[in-house]
PDB file of C-alpha atoms in Angstrom:
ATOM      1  CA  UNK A   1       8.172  -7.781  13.860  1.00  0.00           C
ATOM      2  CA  UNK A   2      10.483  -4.377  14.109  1.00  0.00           C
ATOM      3  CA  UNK A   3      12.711  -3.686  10.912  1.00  0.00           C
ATOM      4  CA  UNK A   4      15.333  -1.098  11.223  1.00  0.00           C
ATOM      5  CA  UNK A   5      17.086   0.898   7.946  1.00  0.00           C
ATOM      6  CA  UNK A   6      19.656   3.111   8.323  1.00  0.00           C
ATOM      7  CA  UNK A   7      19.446   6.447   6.549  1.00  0.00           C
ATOM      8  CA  UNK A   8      22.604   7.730   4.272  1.00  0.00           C
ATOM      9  CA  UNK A   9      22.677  10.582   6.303  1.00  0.00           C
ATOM     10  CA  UNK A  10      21.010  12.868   8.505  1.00  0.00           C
ATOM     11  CA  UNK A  11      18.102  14.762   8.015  1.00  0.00           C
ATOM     12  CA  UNK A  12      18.673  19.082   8.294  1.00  0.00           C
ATOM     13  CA  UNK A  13      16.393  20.785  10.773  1.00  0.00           C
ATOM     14  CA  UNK A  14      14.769  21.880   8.074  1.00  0.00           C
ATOM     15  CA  UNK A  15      11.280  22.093   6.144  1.00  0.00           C
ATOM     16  CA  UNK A  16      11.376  18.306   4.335  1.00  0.00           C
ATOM     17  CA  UNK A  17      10.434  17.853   0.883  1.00  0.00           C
ATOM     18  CA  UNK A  18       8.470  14.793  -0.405  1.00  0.00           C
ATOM     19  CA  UNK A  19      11.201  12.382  -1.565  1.00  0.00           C
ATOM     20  CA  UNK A  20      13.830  13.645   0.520  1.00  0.00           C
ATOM     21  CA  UNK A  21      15.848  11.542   2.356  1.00  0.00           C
ATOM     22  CA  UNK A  22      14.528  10.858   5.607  1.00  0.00           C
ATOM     23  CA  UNK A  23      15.637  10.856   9.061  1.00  0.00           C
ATOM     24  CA  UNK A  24      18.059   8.612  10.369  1.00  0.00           C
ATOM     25  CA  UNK A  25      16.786   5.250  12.527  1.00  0.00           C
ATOM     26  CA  UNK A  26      13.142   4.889  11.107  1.00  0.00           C
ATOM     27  CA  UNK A  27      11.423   1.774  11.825  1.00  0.00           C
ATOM     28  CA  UNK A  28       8.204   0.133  10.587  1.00  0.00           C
ATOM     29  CA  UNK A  29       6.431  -2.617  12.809  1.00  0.00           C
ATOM     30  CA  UNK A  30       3.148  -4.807  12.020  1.00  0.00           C
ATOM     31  CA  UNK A  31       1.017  -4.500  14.589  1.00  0.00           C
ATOM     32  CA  UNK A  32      -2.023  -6.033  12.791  1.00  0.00           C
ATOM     33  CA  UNK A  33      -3.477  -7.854   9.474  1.00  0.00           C
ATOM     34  CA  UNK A  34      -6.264  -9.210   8.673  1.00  0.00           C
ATOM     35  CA  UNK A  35      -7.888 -10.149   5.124  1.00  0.00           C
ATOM     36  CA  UNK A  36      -8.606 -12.666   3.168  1.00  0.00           C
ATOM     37  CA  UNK A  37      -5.920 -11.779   0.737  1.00  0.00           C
ATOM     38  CA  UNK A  38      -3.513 -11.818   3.275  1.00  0.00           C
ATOM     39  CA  UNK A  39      -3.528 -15.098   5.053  1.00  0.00           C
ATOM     40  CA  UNK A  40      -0.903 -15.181   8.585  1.00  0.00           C
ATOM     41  CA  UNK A  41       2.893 -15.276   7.213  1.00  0.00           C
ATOM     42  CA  UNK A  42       2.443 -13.770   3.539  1.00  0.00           C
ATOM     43  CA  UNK A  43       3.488 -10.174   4.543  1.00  0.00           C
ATOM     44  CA  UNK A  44       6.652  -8.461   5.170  1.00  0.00           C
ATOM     45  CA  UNK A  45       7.799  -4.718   5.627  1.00  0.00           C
ATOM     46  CA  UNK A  46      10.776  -3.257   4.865  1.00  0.00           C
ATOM     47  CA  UNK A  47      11.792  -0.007   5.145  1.00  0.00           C
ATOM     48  CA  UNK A  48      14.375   1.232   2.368  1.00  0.00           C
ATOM     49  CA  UNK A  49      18.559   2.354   2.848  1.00  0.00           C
ATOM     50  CA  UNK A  50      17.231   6.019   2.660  1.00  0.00           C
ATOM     51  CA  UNK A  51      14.485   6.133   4.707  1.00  0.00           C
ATOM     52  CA  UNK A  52      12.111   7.663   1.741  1.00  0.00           C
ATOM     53  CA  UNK A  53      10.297   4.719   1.237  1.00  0.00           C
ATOM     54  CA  UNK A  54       8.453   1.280   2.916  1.00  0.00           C
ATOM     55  CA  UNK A  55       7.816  -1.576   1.019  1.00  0.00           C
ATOM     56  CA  UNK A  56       4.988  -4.141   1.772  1.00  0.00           C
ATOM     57  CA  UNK A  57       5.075  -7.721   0.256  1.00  0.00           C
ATOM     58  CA  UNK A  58       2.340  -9.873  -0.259  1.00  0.00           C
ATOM     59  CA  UNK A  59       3.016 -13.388  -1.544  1.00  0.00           C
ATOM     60  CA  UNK A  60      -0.786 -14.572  -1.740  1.00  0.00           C
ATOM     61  CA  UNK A  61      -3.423 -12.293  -3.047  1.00  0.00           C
ATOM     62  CA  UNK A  62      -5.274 -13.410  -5.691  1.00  0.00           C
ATOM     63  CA  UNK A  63      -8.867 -12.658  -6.689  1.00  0.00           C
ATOM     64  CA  UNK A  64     -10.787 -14.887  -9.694  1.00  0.00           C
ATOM     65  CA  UNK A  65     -13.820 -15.681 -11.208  1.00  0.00           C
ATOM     66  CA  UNK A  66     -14.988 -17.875 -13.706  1.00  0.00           C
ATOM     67  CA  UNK A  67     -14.825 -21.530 -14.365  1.00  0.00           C
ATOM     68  CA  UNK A  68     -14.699 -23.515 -11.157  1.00  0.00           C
ATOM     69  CA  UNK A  69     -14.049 -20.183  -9.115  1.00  0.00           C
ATOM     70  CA  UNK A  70     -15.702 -20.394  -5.374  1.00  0.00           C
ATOM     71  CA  UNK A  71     -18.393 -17.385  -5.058  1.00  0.00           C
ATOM     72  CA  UNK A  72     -16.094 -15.408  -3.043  1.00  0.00           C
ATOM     73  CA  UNK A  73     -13.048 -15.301  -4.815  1.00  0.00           C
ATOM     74  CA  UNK A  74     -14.477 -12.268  -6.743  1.00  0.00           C
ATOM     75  CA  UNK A  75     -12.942  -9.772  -4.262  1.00  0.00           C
ATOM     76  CA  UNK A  76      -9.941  -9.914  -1.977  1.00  0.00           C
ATOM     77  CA  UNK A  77      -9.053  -7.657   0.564  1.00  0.00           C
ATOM     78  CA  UNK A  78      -5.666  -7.177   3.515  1.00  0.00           C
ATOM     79  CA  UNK A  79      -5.654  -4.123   5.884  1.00  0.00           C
ATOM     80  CA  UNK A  80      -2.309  -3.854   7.250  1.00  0.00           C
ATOM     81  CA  UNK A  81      -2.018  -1.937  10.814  1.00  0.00           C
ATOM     82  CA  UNK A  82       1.363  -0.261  10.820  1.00  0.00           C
ATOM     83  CA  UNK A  83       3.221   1.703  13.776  1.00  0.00           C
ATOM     84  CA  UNK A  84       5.845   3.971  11.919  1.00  0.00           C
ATOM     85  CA  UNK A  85       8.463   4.910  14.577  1.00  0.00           C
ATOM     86  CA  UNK A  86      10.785   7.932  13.306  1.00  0.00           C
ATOM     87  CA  UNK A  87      12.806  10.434  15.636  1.00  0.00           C
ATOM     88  CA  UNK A  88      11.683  12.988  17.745  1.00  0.00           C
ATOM     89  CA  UNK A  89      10.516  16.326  16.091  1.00  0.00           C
ATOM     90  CA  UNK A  90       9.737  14.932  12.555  1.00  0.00           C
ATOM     91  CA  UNK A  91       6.264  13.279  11.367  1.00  0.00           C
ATOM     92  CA  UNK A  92       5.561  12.148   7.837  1.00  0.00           C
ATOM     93  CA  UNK A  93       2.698  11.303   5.372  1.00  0.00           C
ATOM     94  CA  UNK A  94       2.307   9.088   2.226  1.00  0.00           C
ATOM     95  CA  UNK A  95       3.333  10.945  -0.784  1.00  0.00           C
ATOM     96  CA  UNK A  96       2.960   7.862  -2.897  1.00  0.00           C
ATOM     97  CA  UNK A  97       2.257   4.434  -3.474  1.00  0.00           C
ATOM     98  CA  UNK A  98       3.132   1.917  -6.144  1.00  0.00           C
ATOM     99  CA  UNK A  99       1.027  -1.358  -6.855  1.00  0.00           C
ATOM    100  CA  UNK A 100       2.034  -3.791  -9.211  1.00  0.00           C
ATOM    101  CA  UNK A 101       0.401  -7.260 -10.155  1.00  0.00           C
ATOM    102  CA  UNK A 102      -0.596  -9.311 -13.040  1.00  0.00           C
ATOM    103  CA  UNK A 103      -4.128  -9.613 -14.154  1.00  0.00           C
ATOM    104  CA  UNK A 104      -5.633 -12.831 -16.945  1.00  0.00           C
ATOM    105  CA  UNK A 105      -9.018 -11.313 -17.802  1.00  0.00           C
ATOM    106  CA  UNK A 106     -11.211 -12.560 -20.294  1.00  0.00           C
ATOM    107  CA  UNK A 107     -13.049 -10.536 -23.232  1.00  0.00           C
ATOM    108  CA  UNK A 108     -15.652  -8.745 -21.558  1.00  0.00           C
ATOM    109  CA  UNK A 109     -13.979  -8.969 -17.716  1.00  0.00           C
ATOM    110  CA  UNK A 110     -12.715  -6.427 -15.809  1.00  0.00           C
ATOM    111  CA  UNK A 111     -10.194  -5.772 -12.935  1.00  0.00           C
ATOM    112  CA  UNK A 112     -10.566  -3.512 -10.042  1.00  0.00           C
ATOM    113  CA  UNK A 113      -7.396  -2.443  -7.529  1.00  0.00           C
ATOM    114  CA  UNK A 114      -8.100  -0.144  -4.749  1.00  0.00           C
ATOM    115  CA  UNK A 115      -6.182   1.404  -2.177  1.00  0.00           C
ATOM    116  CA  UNK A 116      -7.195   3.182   1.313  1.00  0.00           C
ATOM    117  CA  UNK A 117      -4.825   4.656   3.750  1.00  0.00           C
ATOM    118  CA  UNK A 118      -5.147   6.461   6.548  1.00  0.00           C
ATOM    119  CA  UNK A 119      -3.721   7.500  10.279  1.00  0.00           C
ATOM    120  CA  UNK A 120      -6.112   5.420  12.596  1.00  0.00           C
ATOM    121  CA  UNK A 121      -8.597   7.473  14.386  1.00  0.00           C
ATOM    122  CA  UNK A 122      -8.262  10.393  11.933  1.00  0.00           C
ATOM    123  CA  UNK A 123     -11.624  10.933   9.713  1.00  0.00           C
ATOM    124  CA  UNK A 124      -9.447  12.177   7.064  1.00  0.00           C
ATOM    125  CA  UNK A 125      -8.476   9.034   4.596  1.00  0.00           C
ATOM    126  CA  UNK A 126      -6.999   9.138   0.707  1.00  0.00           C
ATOM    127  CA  UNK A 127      -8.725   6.083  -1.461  1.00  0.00           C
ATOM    128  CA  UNK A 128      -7.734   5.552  -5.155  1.00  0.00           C
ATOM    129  CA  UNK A 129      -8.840   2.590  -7.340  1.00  0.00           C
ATOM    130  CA  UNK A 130      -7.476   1.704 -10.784  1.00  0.00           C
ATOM    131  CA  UNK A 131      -9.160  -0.556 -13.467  1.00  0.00           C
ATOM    132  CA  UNK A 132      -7.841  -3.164 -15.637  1.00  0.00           C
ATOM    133  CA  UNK A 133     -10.503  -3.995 -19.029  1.00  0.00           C
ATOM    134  CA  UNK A 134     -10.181  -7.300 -20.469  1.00  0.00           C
ATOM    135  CA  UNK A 135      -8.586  -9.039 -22.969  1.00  0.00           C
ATOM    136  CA  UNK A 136      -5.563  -8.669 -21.046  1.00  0.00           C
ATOM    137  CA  UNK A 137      -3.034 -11.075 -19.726  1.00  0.00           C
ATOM    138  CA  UNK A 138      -0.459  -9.294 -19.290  1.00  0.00           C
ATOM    139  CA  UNK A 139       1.505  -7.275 -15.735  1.00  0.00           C
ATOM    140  CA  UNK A 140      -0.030  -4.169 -14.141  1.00  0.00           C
ATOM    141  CA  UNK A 141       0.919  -0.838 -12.692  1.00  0.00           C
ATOM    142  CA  UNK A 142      -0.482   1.750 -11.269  1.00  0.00           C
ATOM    143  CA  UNK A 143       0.830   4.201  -9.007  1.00  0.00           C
ATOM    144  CA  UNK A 144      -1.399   6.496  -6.789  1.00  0.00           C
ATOM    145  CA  UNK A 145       0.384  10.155  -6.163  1.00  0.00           C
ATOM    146  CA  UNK A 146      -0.923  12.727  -3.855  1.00  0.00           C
ATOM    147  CA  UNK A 147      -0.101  16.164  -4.727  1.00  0.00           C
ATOM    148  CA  UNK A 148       2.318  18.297  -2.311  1.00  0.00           C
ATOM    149  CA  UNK A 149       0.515  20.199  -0.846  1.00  0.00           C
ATOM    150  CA  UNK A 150      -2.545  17.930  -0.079  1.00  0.00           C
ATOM    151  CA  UNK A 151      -0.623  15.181   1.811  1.00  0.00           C
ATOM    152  CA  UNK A 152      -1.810  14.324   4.551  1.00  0.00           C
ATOM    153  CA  UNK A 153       0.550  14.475   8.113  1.00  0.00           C
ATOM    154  CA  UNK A 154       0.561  12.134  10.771  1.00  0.00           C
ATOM    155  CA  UNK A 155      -0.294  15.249  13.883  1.00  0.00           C
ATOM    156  CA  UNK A 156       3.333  16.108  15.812  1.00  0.00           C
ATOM    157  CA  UNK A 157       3.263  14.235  19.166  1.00  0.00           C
ATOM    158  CA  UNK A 158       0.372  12.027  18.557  1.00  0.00           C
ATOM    159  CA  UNK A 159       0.671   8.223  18.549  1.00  0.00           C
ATOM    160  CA  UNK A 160      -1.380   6.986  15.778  1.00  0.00           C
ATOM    161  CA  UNK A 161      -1.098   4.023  13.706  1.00  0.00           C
ATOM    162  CA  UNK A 162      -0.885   3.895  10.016  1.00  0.00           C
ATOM    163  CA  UNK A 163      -3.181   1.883   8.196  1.00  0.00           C
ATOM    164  CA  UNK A 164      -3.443   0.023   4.707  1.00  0.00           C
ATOM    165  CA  UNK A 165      -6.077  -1.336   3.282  1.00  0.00           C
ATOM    166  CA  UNK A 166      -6.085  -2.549  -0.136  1.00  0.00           C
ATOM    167  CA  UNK A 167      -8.645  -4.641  -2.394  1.00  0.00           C
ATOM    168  CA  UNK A 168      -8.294  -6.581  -5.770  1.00  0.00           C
ATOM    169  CA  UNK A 169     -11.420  -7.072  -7.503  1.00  0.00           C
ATOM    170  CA  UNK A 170     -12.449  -9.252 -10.818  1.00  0.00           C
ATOM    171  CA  UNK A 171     -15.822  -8.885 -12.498  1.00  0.00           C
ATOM    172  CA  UNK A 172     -17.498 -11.611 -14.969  1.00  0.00           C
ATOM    173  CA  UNK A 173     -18.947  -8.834 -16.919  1.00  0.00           C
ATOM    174  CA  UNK A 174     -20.233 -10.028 -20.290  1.00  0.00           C
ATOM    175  CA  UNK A 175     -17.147 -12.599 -20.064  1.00  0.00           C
ATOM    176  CA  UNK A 176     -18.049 -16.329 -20.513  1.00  0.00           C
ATOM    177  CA  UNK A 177     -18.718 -17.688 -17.457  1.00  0.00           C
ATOM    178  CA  UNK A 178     -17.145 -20.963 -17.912  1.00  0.00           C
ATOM    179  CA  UNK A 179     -13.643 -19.255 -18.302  1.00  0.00           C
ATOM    180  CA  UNK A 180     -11.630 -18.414 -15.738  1.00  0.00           C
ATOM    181  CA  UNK A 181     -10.181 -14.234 -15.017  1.00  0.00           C
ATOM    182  CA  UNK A 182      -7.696 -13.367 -12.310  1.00  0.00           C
ATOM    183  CA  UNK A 183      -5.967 -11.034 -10.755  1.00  0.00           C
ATOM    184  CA  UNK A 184      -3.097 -10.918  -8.397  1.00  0.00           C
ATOM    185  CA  UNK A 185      -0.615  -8.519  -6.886  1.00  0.00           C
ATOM    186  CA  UNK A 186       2.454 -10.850  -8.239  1.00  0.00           C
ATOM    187  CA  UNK A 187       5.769  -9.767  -9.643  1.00  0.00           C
ATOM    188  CA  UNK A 188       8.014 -12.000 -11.160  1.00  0.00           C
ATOM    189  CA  UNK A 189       9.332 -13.568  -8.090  1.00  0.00           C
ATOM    190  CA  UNK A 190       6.291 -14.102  -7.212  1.00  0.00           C
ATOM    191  CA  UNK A 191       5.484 -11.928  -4.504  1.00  0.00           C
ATOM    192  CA  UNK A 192       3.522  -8.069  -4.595  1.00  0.00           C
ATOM    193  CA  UNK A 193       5.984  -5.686  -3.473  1.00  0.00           C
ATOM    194  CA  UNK A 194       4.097  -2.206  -2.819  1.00  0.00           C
ATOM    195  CA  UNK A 195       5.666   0.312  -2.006  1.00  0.00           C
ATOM    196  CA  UNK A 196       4.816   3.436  -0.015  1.00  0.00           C
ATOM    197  CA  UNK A 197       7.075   6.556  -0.126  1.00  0.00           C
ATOM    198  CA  UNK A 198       7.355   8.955   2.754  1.00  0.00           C
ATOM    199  CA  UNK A 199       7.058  13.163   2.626  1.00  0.00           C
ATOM    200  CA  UNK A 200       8.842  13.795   5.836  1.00  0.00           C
ATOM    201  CA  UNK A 201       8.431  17.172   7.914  1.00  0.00           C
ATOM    202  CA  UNK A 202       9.603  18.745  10.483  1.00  0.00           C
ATOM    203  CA  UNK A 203       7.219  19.547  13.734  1.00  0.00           C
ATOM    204  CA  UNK A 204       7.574  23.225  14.853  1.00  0.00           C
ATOM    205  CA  UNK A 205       9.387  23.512  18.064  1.00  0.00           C
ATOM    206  CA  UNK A 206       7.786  24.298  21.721  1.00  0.00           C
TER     207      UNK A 206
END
């Protein structure tokens, strides 16, 4: 599954700021995903008008516990393998990354959403987890942001896959057992959109 945006306009030969639109034609394709809070057909991609950002939908990730909850509900996980085709003579990294969801915890619960990405076969990987205390029933947001001038670049003229691999977490705690807490990656249509923006550069010339 290949989606195609069109950019505004073209990108400058020039050095490419995070943000910045990006160049024209980029495409993002699902090679891969596997998870249990990803079962086949509840994830799209799409890449946005601009080019500065993809967007990754989920329409079935929820973790629980409590109550009647199976043992393994406790944790759910979906790595997404990713080829991000862009033009010749540009690369790009991960900037940032929204998550949004809504979490029921009980008194004494607590939620747990973590995020790993990383260019496959590369040791070098960013992971950032967020936590959500109960009482709360309520939507959440965080958003994970990688400072300039640590983001991390796919290498010019190597083919490497992008990978993300995300996790939502409840724990009982000192919660009463016999209630249930949750915690999804659900907006109000009822689907998780996450969304990854691009920094964009441009490779050196040979």
């Amino acid at each position: 599954m290949a989606l195609t945006a069109t950019a505004i306009s073209a990108l400058a030969s020039a050095p490419v700021s995070a943000g910045s639109e990006g160049p024209d034609g980029v495409t993002v394709e699902i090679v891969t995903v596997n998870g249990s809070g990803c079962p086949k057909g509840t994830v799209a991609v799409a890449v946005s008008e601009d080019d500065t950002a993809f967007t990754v939908t989920y329409s079935d990730y929820l973790a629980r516990t409590g109550g009647t909850s199976d043992p393994t509900d406790f944790r759910k996980n979906c790595q997404i393998n990713l080829i991000v085709h862009v033009p010749q003579g540009f690369t790009y990294g991960i900037a940032a990354a929204d998550y949004r969801g809504f979490a029921s915890l009980q008194s004494g619960a607590n939620g747990v959403e973590k995020a790993n990405y990383y260019f496959q076969g590369d040791p070098t990987t960013t992971a950032i987890s967020h936590q959500v205390k109960g009482p709360h029933g309520d939507n959440w947001q965080f958003r994970d942001e990688v400072p300039f001038g640590q983001i991390v670049y796919k290498k010019c003229g190597e083919h490497r896959n992008f990978n993300v691999n995300t996790e939502i977490r409840v724990n009982l705690g000192s919660s009463d057992p016999s209630k249930v807490s949750f915690m999804t990656m659900d907006s109000v249509d009822g689907s998780l959109k996450t969304v990854y923006h691009f920094a964009w550069k441009v490779c050196p010339r040979k």
